[in-house]
Short mmCIF file of C-alpha atoms in Angstrom, two decimals:
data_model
loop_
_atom_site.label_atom_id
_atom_site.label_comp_id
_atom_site.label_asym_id
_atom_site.label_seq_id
_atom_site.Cartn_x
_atom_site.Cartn_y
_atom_site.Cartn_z
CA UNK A 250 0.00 0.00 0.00
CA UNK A 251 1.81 3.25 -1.29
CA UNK A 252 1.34 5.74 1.69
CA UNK A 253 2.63 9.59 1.84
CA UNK A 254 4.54 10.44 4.34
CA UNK A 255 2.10 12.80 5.76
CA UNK A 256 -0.43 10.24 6.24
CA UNK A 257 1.51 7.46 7.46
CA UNK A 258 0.82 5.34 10.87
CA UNK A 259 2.75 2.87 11.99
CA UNK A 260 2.19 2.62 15.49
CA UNK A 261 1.40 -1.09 16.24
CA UNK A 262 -1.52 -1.35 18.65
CA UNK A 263 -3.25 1.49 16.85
CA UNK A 264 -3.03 -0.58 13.65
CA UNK A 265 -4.02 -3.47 15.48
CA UNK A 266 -7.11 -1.28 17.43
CA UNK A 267 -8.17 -0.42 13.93
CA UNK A 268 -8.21 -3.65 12.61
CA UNK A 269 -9.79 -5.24 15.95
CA UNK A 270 -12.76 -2.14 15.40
CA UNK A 271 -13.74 -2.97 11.94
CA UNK A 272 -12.84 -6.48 11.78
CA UNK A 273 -14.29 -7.04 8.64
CA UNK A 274 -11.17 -7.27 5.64
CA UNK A 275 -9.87 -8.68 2.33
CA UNK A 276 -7.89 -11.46 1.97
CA UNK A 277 -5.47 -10.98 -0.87
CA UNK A 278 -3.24 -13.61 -2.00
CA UNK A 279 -0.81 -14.17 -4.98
CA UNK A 280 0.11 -17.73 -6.58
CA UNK A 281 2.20 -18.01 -9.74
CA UNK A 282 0.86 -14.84 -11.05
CA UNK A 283 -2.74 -15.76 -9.90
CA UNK A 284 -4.51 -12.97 -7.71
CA UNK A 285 -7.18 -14.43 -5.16
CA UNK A 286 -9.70 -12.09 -2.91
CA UNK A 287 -11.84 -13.29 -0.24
CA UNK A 288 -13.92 -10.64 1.78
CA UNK A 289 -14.17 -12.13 5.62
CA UNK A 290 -14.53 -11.32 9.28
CA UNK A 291 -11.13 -11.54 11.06
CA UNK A 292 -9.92 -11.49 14.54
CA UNK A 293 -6.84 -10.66 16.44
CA UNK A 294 -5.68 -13.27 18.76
CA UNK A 295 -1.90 -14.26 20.12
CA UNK A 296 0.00 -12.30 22.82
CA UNK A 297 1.22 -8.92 22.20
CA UNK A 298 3.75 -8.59 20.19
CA UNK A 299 3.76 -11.90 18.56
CA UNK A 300 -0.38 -11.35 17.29
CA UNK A 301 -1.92 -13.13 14.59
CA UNK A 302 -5.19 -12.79 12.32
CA UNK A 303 -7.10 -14.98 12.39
CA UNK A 304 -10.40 -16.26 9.62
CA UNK A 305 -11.64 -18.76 7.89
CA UNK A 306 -12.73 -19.60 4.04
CA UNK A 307 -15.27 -22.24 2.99
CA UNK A 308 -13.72 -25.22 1.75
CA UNK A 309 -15.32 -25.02 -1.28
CA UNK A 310 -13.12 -21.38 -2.12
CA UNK A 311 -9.99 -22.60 -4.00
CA UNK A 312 -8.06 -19.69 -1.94
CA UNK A 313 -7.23 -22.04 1.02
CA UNK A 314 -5.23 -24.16 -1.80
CA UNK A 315 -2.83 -20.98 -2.71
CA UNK A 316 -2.07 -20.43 0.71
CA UNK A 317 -1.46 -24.44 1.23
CA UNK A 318 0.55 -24.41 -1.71
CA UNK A 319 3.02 -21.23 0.02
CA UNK A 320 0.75 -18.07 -1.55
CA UNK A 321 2.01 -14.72 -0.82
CA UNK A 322 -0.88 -13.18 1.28
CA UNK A 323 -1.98 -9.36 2.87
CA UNK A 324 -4.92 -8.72 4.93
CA UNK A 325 -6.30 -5.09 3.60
CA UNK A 326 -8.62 -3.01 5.98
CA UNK A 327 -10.78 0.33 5.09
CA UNK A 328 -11.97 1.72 8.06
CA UNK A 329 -13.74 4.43 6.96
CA UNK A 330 -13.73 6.81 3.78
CA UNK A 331 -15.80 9.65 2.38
CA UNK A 332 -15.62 12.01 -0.20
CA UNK A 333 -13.96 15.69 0.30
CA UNK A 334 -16.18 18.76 -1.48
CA UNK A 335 -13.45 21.29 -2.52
CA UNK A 336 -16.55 23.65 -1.83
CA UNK A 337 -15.83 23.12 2.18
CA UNK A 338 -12.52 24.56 2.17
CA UNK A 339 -12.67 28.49 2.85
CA UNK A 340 -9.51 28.85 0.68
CA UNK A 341 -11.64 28.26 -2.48
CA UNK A 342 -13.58 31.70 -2.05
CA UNK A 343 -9.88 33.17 -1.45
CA UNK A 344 -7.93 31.50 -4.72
CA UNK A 345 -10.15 28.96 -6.48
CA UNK A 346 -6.94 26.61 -6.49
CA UNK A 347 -8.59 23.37 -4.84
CA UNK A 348 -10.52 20.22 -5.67
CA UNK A 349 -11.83 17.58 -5.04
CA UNK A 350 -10.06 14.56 -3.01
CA UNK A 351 -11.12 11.23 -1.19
CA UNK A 352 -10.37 11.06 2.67
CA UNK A 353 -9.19 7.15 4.38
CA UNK A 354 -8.36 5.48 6.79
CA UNK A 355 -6.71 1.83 5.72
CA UNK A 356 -4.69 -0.67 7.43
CA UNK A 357 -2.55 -3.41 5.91
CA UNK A 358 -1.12 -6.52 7.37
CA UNK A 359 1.17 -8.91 5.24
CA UNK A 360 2.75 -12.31 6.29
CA UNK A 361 3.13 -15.88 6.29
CA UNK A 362 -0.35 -17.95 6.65
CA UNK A 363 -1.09 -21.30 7.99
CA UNK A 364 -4.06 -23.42 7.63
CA UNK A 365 -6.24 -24.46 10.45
CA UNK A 366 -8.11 -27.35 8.78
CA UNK A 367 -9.93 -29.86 11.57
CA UNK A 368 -10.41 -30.54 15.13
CA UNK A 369 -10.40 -28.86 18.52
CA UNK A 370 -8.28 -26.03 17.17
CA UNK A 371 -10.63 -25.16 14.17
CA UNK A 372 -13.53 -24.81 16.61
CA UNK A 373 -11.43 -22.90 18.78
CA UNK A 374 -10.85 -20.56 16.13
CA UNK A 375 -14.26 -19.86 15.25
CA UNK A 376 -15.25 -19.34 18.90
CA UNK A 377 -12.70 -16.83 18.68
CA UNK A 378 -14.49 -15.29 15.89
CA UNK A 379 -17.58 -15.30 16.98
CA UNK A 380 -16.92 -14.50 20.31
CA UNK A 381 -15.81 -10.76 19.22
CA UNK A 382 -18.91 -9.87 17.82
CA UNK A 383 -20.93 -11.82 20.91
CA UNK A 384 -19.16 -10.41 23.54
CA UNK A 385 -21.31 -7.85 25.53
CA UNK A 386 -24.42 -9.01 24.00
CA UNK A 387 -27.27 -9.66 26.51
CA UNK A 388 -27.13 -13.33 25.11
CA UNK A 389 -24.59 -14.14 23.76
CA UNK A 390 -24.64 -17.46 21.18
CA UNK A 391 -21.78 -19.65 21.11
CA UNK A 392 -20.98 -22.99 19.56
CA UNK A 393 -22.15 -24.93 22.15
CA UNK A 394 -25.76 -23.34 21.76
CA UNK A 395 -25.88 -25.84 18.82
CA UNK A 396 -25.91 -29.16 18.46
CA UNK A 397 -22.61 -30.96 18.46
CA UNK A 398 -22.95 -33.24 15.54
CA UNK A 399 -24.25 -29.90 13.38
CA UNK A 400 -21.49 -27.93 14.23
CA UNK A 401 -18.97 -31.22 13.64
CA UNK A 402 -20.90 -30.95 9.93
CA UNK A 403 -20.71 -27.36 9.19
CA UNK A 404 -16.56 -27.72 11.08
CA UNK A 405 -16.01 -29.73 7.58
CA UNK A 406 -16.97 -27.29 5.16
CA UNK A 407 -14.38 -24.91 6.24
CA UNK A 408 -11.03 -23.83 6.33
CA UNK A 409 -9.65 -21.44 9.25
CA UNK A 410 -6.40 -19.63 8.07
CA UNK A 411 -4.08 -18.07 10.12
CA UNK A 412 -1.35 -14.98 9.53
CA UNK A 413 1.29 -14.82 11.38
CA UNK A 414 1.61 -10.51 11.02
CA UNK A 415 4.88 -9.52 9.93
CA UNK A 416 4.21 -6.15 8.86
CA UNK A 417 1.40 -3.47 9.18
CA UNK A 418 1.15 -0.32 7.63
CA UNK A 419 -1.91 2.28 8.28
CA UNK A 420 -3.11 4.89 6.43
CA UNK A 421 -4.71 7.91 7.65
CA UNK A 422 -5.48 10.34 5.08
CA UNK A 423 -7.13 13.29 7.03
CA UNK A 424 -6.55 16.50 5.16
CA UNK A 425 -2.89 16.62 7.16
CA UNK A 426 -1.80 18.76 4.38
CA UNK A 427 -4.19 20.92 4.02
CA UNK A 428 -4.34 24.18 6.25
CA UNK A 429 -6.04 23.98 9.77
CA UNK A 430 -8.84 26.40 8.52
CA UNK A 431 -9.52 23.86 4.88
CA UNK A 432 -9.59 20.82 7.35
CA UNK A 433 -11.93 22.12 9.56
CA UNK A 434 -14.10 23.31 6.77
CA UNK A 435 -13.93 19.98 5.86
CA UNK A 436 -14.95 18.27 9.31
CA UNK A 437 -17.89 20.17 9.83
CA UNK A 438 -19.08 19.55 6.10
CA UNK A 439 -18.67 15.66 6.64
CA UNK A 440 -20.35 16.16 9.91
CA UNK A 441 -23.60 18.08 8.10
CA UNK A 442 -23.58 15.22 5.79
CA UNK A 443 -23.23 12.60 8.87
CA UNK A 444 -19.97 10.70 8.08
CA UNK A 445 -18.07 9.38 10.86
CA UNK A 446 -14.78 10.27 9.28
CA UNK A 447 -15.12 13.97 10.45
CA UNK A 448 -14.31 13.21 14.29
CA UNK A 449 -10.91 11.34 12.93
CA UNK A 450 -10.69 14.71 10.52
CA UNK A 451 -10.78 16.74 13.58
CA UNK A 452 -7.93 13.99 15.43
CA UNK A 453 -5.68 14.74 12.26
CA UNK A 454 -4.27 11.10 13.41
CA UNK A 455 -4.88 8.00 15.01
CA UNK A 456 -5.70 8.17 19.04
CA UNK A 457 -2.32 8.17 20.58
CA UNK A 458 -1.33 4.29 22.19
CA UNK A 459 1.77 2.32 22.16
CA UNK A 460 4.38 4.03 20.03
CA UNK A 461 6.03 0.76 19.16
CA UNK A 462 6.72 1.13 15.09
CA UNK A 463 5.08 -2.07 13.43
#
């Protein structure tokens, strides 16, 4: 992912925040000149600083065969976008010299992936899974709210994958090179329009955590 300088985050668990917060990704993986995608839910798990993501594809999607067979792989994240109205910024009634842009925020994660293909370890990765988007609920469902020899079925018609995360690169392209009065102009028209991006406009950068450099 080509990133400006200006926009740049590397900051580990703010990349890893991000991705934990959205959750949902692409699954990108190159084979002999073959490009695969796989949109899926992922989920941080391992101890800090040695994490992993963590997913998993249906058997019947030939992707879990590029990354058995040693496929280059990234994880890629968009957090949240929206589009930029030059007509926001207050320099365009001063020289006219603006336009219009596209505002991100975008993590990546590359590395080596493993397959998690049966047993205990497989359901142990889905509970993971599921339990991030269970916890806090009032009732939260879990494997074991089903019957074991359905789950044992549905166990066999997927693959979990697993990356170990090598790299990560974030970027957060928030107007950082426009001037202060331009970006603010530019908050408050995402925030007529109701995007979320125009509280991480006003931020200019990620919320400040571990400074560790991924």
């Amino acid at each position: 992912m080509y990133v400006p300088p200006p926009y740049l985050e590397t900051r580990r668990s703010v990349l890893l925040a991000a991705i934990e917060a959205r959750s949902f990704g692409t699954l990108i993986t190159a084979l002999d000149g073959e490009i695969m995608i796989s949109h899926l839910p992922f989920a941080v798990a391992g101890e800090a600083g040695a994490e992993t993501l963590i997913a998993h594809l249906a058997r019947s999607n030939p992707q879990w065969r590029a990354i058995a067979a040693g496929a280059t792989a990234l994880a890629s994240f968009l957090l949240d976008d929206a589009y930029i109205s030059p007509g926001w910024y207050p320099s365009k009634a001063e020289t006219g010299r603006v336009v219009p842009t596209w505002n991100y925020v975008a993590v990546e994660a590359r590395g080596p992936m493993a397959l998690v293909e049966t047993g205990p370890e497989l359901l142990a990765l889905v509970d993971k899974l599921t339990g991030r988007h269970e916890s806090g609920r009032e009732h939260p469902w879990s494997t074991s709210d089903a019957p074991a020899e359905f789950t044992a079925a549905l166990l066999n018609g997927i693959v979990g994958v697993r990356m170990t995360i090598e790299a990560l690169t974030g970027a957060w392209k928030l107007g950082q090179k426009k001037r202060p009065e331009d970006r603010d102009g530019a908050a408050r028209g995402l925030s007529a329009e109701g995007a979320s991006l125009a509280s991480l406009m006003r931020a200019g950068r990620a919320p400040v955590g571990d400074e560790a450099a991924a």
